[in-house]
Short mmCIF file of C-alpha atoms in Angstrom, two decimals:
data_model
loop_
_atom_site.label_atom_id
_atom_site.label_comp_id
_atom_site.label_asym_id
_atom_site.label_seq_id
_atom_site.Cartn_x
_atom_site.Cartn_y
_atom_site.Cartn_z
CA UNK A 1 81.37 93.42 162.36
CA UNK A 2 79.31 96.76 162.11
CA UNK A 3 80.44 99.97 159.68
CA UNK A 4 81.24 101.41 163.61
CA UNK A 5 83.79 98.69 164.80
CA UNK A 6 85.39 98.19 161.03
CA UNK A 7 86.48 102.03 161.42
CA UNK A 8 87.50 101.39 164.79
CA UNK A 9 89.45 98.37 164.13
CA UNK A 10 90.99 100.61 160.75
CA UNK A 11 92.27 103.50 163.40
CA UNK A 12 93.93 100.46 165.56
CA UNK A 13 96.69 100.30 162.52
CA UNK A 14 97.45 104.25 162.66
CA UNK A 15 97.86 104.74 166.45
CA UNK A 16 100.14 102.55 168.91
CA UNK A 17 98.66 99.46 170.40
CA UNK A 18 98.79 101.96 174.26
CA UNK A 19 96.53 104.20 172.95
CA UNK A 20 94.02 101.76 170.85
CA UNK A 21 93.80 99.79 173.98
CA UNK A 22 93.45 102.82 176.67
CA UNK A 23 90.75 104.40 174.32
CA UNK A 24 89.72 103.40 171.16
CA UNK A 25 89.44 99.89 172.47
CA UNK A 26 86.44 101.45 174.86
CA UNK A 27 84.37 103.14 172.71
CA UNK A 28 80.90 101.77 171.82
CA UNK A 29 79.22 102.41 168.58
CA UNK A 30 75.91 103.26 168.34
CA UNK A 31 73.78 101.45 166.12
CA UNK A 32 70.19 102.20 166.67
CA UNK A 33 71.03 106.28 166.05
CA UNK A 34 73.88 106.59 163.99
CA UNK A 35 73.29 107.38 160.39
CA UNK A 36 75.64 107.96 157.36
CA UNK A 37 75.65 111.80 157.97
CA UNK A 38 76.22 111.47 161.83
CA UNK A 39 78.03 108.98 164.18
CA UNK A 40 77.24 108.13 167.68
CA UNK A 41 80.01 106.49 169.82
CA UNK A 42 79.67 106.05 173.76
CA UNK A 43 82.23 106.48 176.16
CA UNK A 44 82.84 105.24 179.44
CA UNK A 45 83.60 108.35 180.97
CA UNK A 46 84.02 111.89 179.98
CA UNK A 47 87.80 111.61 180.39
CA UNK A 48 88.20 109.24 177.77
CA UNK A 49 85.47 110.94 175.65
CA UNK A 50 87.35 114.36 175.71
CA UNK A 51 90.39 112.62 174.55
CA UNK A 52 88.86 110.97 171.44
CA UNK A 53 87.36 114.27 170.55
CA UNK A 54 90.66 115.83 171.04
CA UNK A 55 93.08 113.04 169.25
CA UNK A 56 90.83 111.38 166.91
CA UNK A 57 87.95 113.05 165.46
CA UNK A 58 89.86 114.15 162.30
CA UNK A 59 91.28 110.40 161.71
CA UNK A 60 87.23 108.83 162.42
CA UNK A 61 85.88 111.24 159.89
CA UNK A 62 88.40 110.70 157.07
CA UNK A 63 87.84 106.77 157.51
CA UNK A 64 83.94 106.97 157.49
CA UNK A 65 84.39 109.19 154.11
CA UNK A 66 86.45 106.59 152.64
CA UNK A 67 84.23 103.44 153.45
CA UNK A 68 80.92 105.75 152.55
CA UNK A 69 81.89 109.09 150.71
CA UNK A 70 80.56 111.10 153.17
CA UNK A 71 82.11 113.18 155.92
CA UNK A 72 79.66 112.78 158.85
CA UNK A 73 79.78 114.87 162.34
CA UNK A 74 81.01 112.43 164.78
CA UNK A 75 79.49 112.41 168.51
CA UNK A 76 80.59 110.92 171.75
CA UNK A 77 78.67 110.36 174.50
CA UNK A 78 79.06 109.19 178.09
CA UNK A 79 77.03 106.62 179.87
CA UNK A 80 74.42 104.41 179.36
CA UNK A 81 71.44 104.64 176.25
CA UNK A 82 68.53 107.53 177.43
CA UNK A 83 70.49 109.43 180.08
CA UNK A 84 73.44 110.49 177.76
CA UNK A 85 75.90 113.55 177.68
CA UNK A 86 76.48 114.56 174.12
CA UNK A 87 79.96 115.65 172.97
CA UNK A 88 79.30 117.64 169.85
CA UNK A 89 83.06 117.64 167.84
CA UNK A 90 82.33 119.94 165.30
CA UNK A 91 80.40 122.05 163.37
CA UNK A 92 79.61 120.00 160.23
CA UNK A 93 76.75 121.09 157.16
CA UNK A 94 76.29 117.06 155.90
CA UNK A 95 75.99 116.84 151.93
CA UNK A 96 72.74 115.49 152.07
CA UNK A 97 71.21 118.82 152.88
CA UNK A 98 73.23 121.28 151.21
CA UNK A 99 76.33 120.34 148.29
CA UNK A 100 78.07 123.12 149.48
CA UNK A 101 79.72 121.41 152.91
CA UNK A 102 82.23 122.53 155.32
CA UNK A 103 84.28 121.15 158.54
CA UNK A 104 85.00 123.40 160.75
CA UNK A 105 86.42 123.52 164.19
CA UNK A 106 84.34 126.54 165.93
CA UNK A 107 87.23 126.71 168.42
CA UNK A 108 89.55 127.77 165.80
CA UNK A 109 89.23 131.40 165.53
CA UNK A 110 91.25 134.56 164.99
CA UNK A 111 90.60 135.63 169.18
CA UNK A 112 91.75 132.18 170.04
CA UNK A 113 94.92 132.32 167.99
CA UNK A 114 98.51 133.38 169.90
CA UNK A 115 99.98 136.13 168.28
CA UNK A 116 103.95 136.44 168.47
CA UNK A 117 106.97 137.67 166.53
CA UNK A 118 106.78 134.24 164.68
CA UNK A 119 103.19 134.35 162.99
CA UNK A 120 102.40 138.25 163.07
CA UNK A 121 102.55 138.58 159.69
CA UNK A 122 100.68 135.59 158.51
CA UNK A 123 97.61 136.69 161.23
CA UNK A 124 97.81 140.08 160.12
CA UNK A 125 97.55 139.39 156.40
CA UNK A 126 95.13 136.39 156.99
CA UNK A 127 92.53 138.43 159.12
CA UNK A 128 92.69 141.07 156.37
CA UNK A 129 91.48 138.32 153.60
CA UNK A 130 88.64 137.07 156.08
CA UNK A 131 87.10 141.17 156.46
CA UNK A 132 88.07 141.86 152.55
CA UNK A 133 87.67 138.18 150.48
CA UNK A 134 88.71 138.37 146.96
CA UNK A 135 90.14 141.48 146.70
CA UNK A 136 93.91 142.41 148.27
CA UNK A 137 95.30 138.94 148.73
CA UNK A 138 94.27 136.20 146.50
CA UNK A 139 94.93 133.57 146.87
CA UNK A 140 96.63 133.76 150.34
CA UNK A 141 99.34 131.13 150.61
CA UNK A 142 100.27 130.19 154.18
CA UNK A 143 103.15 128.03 154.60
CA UNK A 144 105.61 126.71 157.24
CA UNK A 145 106.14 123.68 159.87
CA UNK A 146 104.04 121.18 161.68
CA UNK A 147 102.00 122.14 164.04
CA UNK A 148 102.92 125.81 163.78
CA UNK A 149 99.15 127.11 163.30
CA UNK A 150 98.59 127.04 159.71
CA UNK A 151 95.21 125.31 160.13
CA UNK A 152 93.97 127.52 162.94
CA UNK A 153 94.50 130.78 160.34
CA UNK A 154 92.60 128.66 157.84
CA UNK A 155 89.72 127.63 159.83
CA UNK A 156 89.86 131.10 161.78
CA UNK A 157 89.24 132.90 158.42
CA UNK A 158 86.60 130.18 157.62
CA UNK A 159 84.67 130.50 160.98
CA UNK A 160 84.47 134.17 160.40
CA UNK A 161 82.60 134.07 157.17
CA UNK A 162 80.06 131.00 158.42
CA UNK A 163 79.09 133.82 160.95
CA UNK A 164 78.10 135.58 158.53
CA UNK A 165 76.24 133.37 156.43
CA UNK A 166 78.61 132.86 153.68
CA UNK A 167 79.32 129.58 152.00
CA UNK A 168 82.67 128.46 152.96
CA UNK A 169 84.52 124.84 151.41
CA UNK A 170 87.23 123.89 153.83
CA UNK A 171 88.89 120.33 152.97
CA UNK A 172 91.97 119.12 152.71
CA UNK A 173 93.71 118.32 149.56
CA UNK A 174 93.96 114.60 150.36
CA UNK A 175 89.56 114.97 150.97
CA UNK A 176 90.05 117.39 147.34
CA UNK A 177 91.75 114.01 145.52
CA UNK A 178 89.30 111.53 147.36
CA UNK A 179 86.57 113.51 145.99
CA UNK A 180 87.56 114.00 143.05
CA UNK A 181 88.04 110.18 142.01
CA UNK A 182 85.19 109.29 143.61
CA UNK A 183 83.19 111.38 141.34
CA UNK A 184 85.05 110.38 138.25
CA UNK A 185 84.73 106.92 139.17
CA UNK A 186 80.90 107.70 139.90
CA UNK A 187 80.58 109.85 136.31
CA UNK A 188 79.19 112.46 138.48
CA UNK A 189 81.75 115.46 138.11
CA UNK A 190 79.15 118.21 137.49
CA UNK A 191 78.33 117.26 141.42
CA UNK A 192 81.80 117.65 142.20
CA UNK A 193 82.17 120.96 140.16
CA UNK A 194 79.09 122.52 141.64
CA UNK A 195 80.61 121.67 145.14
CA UNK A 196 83.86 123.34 144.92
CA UNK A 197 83.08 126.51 142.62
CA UNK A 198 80.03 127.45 143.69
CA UNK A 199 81.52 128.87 146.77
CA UNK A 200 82.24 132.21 148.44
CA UNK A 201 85.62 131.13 150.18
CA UNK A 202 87.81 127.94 149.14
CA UNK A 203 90.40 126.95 151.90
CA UNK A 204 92.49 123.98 150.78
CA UNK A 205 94.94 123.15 153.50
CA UNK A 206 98.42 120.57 152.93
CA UNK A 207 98.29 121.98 149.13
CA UNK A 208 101.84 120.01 149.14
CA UNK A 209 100.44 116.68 148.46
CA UNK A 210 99.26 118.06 145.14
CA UNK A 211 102.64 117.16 144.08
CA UNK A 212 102.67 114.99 141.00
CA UNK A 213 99.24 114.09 140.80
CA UNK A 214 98.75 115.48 137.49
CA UNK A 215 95.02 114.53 136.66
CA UNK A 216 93.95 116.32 140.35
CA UNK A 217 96.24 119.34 139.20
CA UNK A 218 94.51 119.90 135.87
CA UNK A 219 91.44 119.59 137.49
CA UNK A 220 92.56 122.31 140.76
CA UNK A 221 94.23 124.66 138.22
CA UNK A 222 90.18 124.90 136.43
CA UNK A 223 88.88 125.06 139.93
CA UNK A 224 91.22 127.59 140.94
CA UNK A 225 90.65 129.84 137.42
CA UNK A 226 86.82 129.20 138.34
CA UNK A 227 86.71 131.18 141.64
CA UNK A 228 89.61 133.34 140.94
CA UNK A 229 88.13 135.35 137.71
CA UNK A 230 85.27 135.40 140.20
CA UNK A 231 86.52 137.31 143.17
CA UNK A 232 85.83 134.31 145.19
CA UNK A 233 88.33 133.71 147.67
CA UNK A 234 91.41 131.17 147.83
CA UNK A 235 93.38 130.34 150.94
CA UNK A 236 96.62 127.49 150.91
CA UNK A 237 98.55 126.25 153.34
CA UNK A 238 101.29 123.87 152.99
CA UNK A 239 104.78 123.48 154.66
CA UNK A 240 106.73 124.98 152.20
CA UNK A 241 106.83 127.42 149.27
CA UNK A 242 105.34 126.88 146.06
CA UNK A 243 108.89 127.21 144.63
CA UNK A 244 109.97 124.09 146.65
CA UNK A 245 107.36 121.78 146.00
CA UNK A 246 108.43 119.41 143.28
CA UNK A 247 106.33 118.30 140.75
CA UNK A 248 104.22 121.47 140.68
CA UNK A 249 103.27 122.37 137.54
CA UNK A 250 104.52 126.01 136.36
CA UNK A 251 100.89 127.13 135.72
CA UNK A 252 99.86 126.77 139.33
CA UNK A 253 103.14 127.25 140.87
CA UNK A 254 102.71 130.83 139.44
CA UNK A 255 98.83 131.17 140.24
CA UNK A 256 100.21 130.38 144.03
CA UNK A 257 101.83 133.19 143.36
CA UNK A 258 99.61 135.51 142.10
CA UNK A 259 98.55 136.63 145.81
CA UNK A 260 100.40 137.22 149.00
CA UNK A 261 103.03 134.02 150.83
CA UNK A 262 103.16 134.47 154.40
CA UNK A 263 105.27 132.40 156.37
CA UNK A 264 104.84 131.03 159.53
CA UNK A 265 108.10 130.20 161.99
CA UNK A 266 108.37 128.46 165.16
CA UNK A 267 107.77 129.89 168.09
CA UNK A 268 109.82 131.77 170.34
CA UNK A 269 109.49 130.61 174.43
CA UNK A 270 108.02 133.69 175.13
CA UNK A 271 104.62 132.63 172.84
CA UNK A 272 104.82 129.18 173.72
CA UNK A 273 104.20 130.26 177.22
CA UNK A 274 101.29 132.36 175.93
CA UNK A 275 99.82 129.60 174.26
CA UNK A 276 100.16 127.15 176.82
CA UNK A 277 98.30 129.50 179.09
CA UNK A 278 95.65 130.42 176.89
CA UNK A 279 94.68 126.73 176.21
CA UNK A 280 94.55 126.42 179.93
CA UNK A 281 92.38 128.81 180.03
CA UNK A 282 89.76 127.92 177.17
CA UNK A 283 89.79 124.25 178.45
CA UNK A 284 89.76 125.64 182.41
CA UNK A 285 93.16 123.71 183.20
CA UNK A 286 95.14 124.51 186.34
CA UNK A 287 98.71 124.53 185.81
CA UNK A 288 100.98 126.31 187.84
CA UNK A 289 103.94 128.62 186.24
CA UNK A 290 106.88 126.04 187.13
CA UNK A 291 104.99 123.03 184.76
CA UNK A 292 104.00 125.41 181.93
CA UNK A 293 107.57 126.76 181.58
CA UNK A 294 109.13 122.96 181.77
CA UNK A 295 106.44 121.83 178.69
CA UNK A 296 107.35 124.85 176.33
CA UNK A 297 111.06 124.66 176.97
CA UNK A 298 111.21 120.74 176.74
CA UNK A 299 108.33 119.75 174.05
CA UNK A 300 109.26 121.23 170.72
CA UNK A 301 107.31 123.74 168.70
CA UNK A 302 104.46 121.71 167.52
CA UNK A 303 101.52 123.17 169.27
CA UNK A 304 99.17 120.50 168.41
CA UNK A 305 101.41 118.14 170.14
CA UNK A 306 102.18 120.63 172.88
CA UNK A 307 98.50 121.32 173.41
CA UNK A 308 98.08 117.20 173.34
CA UNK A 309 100.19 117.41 176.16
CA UNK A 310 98.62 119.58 177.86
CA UNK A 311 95.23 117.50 177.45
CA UNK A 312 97.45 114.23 178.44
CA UNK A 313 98.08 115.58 181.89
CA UNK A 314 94.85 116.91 182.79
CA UNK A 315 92.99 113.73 182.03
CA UNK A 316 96.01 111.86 184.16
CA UNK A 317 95.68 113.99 187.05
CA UNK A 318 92.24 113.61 186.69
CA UNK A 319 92.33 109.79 186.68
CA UNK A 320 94.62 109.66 189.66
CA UNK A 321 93.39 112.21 191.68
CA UNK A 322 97.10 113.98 191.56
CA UNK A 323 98.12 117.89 191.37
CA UNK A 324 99.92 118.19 188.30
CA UNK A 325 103.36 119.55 189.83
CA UNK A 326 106.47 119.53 188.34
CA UNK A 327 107.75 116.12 189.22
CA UNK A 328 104.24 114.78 188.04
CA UNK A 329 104.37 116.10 184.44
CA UNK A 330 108.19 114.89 183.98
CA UNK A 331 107.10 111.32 184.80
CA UNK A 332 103.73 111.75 182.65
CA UNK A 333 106.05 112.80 179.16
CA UNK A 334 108.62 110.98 180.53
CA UNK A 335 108.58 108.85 177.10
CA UNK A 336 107.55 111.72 174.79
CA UNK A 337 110.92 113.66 176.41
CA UNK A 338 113.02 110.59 175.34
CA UNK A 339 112.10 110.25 172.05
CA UNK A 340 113.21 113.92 172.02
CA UNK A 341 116.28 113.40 173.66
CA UNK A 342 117.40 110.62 170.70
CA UNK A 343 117.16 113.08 167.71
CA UNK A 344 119.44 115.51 169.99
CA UNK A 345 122.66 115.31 169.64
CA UNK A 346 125.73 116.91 171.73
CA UNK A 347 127.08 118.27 168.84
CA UNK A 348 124.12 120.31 168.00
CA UNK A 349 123.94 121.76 171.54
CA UNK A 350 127.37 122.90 171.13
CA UNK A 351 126.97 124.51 167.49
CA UNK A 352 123.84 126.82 169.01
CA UNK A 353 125.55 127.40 172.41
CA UNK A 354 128.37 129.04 170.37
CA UNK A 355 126.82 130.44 167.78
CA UNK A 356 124.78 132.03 170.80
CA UNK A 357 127.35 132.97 173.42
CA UNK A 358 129.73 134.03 170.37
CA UNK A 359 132.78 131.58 171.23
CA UNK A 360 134.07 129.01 168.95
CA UNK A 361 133.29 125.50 168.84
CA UNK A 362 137.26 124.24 169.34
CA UNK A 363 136.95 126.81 172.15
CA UNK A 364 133.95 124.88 174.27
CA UNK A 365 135.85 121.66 173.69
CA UNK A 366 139.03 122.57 174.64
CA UNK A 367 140.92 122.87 178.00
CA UNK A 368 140.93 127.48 177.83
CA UNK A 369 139.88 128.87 181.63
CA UNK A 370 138.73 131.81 180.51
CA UNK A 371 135.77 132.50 182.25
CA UNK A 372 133.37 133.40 179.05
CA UNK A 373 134.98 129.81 177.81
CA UNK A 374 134.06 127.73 180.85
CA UNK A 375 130.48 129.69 181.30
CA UNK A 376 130.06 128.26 177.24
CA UNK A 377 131.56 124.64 178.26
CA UNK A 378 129.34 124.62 181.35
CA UNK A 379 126.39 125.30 179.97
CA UNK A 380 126.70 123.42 177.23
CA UNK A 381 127.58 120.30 179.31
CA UNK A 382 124.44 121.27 181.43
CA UNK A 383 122.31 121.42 178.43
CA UNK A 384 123.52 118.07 177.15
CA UNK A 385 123.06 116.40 180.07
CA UNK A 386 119.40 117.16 180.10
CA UNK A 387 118.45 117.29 176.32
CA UNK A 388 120.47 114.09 175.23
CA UNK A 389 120.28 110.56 176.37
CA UNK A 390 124.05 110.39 176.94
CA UNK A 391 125.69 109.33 180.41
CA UNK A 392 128.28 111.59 182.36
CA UNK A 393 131.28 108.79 181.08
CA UNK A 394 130.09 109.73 177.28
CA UNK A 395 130.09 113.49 178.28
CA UNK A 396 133.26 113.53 179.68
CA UNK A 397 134.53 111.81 176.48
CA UNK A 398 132.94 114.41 174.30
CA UNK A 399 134.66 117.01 175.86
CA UNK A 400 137.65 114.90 176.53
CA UNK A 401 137.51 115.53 180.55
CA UNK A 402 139.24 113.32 182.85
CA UNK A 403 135.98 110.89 183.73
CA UNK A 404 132.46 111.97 184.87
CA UNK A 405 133.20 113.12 188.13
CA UNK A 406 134.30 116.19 186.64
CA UNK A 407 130.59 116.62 184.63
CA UNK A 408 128.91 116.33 188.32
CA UNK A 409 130.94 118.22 189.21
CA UNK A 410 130.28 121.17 186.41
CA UNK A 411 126.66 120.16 186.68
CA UNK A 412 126.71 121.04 190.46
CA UNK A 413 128.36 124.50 189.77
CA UNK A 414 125.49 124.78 187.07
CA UNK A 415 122.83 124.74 189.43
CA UNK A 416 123.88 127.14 191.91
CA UNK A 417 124.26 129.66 188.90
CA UNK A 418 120.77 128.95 188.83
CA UNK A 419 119.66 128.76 192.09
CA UNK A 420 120.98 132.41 192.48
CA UNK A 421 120.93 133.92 188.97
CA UNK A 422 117.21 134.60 187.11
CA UNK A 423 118.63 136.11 183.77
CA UNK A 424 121.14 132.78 183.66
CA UNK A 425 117.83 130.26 184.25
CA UNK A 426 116.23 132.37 181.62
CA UNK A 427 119.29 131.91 179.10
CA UNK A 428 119.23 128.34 180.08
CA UNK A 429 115.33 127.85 178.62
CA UNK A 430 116.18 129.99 175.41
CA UNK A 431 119.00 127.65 174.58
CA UNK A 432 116.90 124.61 175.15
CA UNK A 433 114.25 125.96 172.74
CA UNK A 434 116.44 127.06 170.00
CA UNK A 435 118.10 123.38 170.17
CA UNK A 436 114.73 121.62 169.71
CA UNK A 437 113.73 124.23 167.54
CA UNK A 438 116.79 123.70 165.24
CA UNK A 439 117.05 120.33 165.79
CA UNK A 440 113.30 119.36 164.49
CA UNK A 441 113.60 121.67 161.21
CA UNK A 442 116.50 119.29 160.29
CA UNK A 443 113.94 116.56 160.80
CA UNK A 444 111.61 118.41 158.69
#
C-alpha cells in the first residue's frame, strides 16, 4: 500500500462509509509526480473532484503532516495521465523552500466575508489589525460558535498581508502541538523557534485546545512574549472566552487579554440569505429565491455546513441532470433535516414562541380562545410539526387536544395564514431560525 492509499484508507475512519465510498473510494493517487511537498490525486470527474477540494483538503493535509511532518499542497485532477485538469486547493509556501510557511485559503478574504448585525464588530476590528498589525489590537482574540466565520476573519487578515509580501504563520493549534513535539522529539527546536517568531503576523486558530497541555503552553506563552515585545502581530480564535477555557494558565489567560475580544454570534436569517447568495455567486450556482430561503431557515447557523449544502446540491443536480427546485433540495437534505429535527424538541419551540409572541407558556398549552392565544398555539403546533420528528397523535398529546384531527386541522388554518399573509410567512422563518439557533448553542 502506497503513502497515497494509507492516507486515504486513514480518512475512511473519520467520514461515514456513504461518503468514503461515493468519493474518497474514487480517487487515484499519483505516484510518478507526487512528492512530499505536493500531492497529486485524480478524479473521475470534476464533480467529484470539486467535492474533495471542498470537504477534504484540510483532513488530507493534516494526515500527510502526521505520517511525514510536512504540510504539502494537495492537487486533484480529472482524467487520464497527460491530458489533465489541475485543481489547485490552496495557496501553500512548502518548508523546504522557505521555514517561514503558511496555508492559506485565497478565497477567504475580507470582500468575500458577509457582514451582518452578528459579526460587525469582529470584521470591523479584524480589518483594522490587517491595515495597522501590531499596534491598536494585539493580540486580537476572536471567539464564538462553529462555523460562524472565525476562520474566514483569520485567513482574510492573513491573505491581506501575503499580498503584500509579508510573512504570515497561519496553523492551527493542534498543527502548533504537532510541531512542536515533533521538534522536541527531533532535538531540533531552534527550527521550530525560527519558524514561529520570525514572523510578521501569527494567526493561531482553535486556541481552546491549548487547554491543559502545559509543556505546549510554556512554550506558546515564550512564543507569544517573542512577537509581542516585537510589534509583530497575534490573532486567536477559539469558541469561547479566555475566561472560560479551563486549564488556561493565568499568565496567558491575561496576555489573551491584553488586546481586543470580539465576539462572533449566529446569524440572523436576514445574513444567512446574504451568504447563501453570495456563495452562489462566487461558485456561479443557480438557485432560485424559494430554495435559498428553505436552506437558511431549516439548516442551522453553521455556514460551513450550510455552504456544504449548498455544494451538495449543485453537484446532485449536476449528476442527475435536475433543476434544483424546492421539492428537489428537501429530498437531497432530507437526512441532514432529520438529524435536525431529533435535537428539537416541542418544548423548546414553545419556550421561543412565547418568549417571542409575549404569552405564557401555560397559556399556549391550555384550552384560552383568545385570539393572540390560539395565533401562539397555532403557530407553535405549525412549527413543531415541521421542526420535530413527532406525529400529529404525539402533538395532540402535548397540547392535550382531543386526537390529531384537530392538529390537521390547525395545520390547515396555518397555511392559509400563509398563503394570504407575507409578514406572518416571514414571522414563521424567524421563529424557525431562532429555534435552531437556540437549540444548537445548547448543543454547544
Amino acid at each position: 500500500m502506497n503513502i497515497g492509499q494509507k492516507i486515504l484508507f486513514e480518512l475512511k475512519k473519520e467520514i461515514s462509509e456513504t461518503e468514503y465510498e461515493r468519493y474518497i473510494k474514487k480517487l487515484v493517487y499519483d505516484t510518478k509526480r507526487s512528492r512530499s511537498n505536493i500531492v497529486y490525486y485524480n478524479a473521475p470527474n470534476m464533480i467529484i473532484a470539486k467535492w474533495v477540494k471542498t470537504k477534504y483538503t484540510d483532513k488530507l493535509i493534516h494526515l500527510f503532516e502526521l505520517q511525514n511532518e510536512v504540510k504539502p499542497e494537495i492537487e486533484i485532477t480529472v482524467g487520464k495521465q497527460t491530458k489533465q485538469t489541475p485543481i489547485t486547493v490552496t495557496k501553500q509556501n512548502s518548508e523546504k523552500s522557505s521555514s517561514k510557511s503558511t496555508y492559506l485559503n485565497p478565497s477567504l478574504t475580507f470582500d468575500s466575508f458577509i457582514v451582518g448585525d452578528s459579526n460587525q464588530f469582529a470584521y470591523t476590528t479584524a480589518k483594522s489589525v490587517a491595515e495597522k498589525p501590531g499596534l491598536q489590537y494585539n493580540p486580537l482574540f476572536i471567539y464564538g460558535g462553529v462555523g460562524l466565520g472565525k476562520t474566514h476573519l483569520l485567513q482574510a487578515i492573513g491573505n491581506y498581508h501575503i499580498d503584500l509580501g509579508k510573512t504570515v504563520i497561519y496553523t492551527t493549534l493542534e498543527q502548533f502541538m504537532n510541531s512542536f513535539t515533533s521538534h522536541l522529539r527531533a532535538q531540533t527546536m531552534d527550527r521550530f523557534r525560527d519558524k514561529f517568531r520570525e514572523c510578521d503576523l501569527l494567526l493561531i486558530d482553535d486556541i481552546q485546545f491549548l487547554s491543559r497541555k502545559e509543556q505546549t503552553q510554556e512554550e506558546f506563552f515564550h512564543t507569544f512574549n517573542e512577537l509581542y515585545n516585537t510589534n509583530k502581530q497575534i490573532v486567536i480564535t477559539a469558541d469561547r472566552a479566555p475566561n472560560k477555557i479551563a486549564g488556561l494558565v493565568d499568565r496567558l489567560r491575561t496576555r489573551f487579554e491584553w488586546g481586543l475580544m470580539a465576539d462572533i454570534q449566529p446569524p440572523g436569517l436576514e445574513t444567512k440569505i446574504a451568504i447563501i447568495q453570495k456563495k452562489c455567486e462566487l461558485d456561479g450556482i443557480k438557485l432560485t429565491s424559494e430554495v435559498i430561503n428553505f436552506i437558511a431557515t431549516h439548516m442551522g447557523d453553521n455556514i460551513r455546513e450550510i455552504e456544504g449544502t449548498i455544494i451538495k446540491l449543485n453537484a446532485l443536480s449536476s449528476m442527475l441532470g435536475q433543476e434544483i427546485t424546492l421539492d428537489f433540495a428537501q429530498n437531497a437534505i432530507k437526512d441532514q433535516l432529520k438529524e435536525k429535527k431529533e435535537n428539537i424538541t416541542i418544548d423548546d419551540i414553545v419556550k421561543i414562541v412565547s418568549r417571542e409572541l409575549n404569552i405564557k407558556p401555560s397559556d399556549i398549552k391550555s384550552k384560552k380562545r383568545t385570539k393572540n392565544v390560539v395565533n401562539a398555539r397555532r403557530t407553535a403546533i405549525y412549527l413543531a410539526r415541521n421542526l420535530t420528528p413527532n406525529s400529529m397523535p404525539q402533538i395532540a398529546l402535548y397540547f392535550g387536544m382531543k386526537d390529531h384531527t384537530a392538529i390537521s386541522h390547525a395545520m390547515k388554518k396555518i397555511n392559509e395564514i400563509i398563503d394570504n399573509d407575507e409578514n406572518f410567512k416571514v414571522l414563521l422563518e424567524e421563529l424557525s431560525n431562532k429555534i435552531h439557533t437556540d437549540t444548537q448553542n445548547l448543543e454547544n
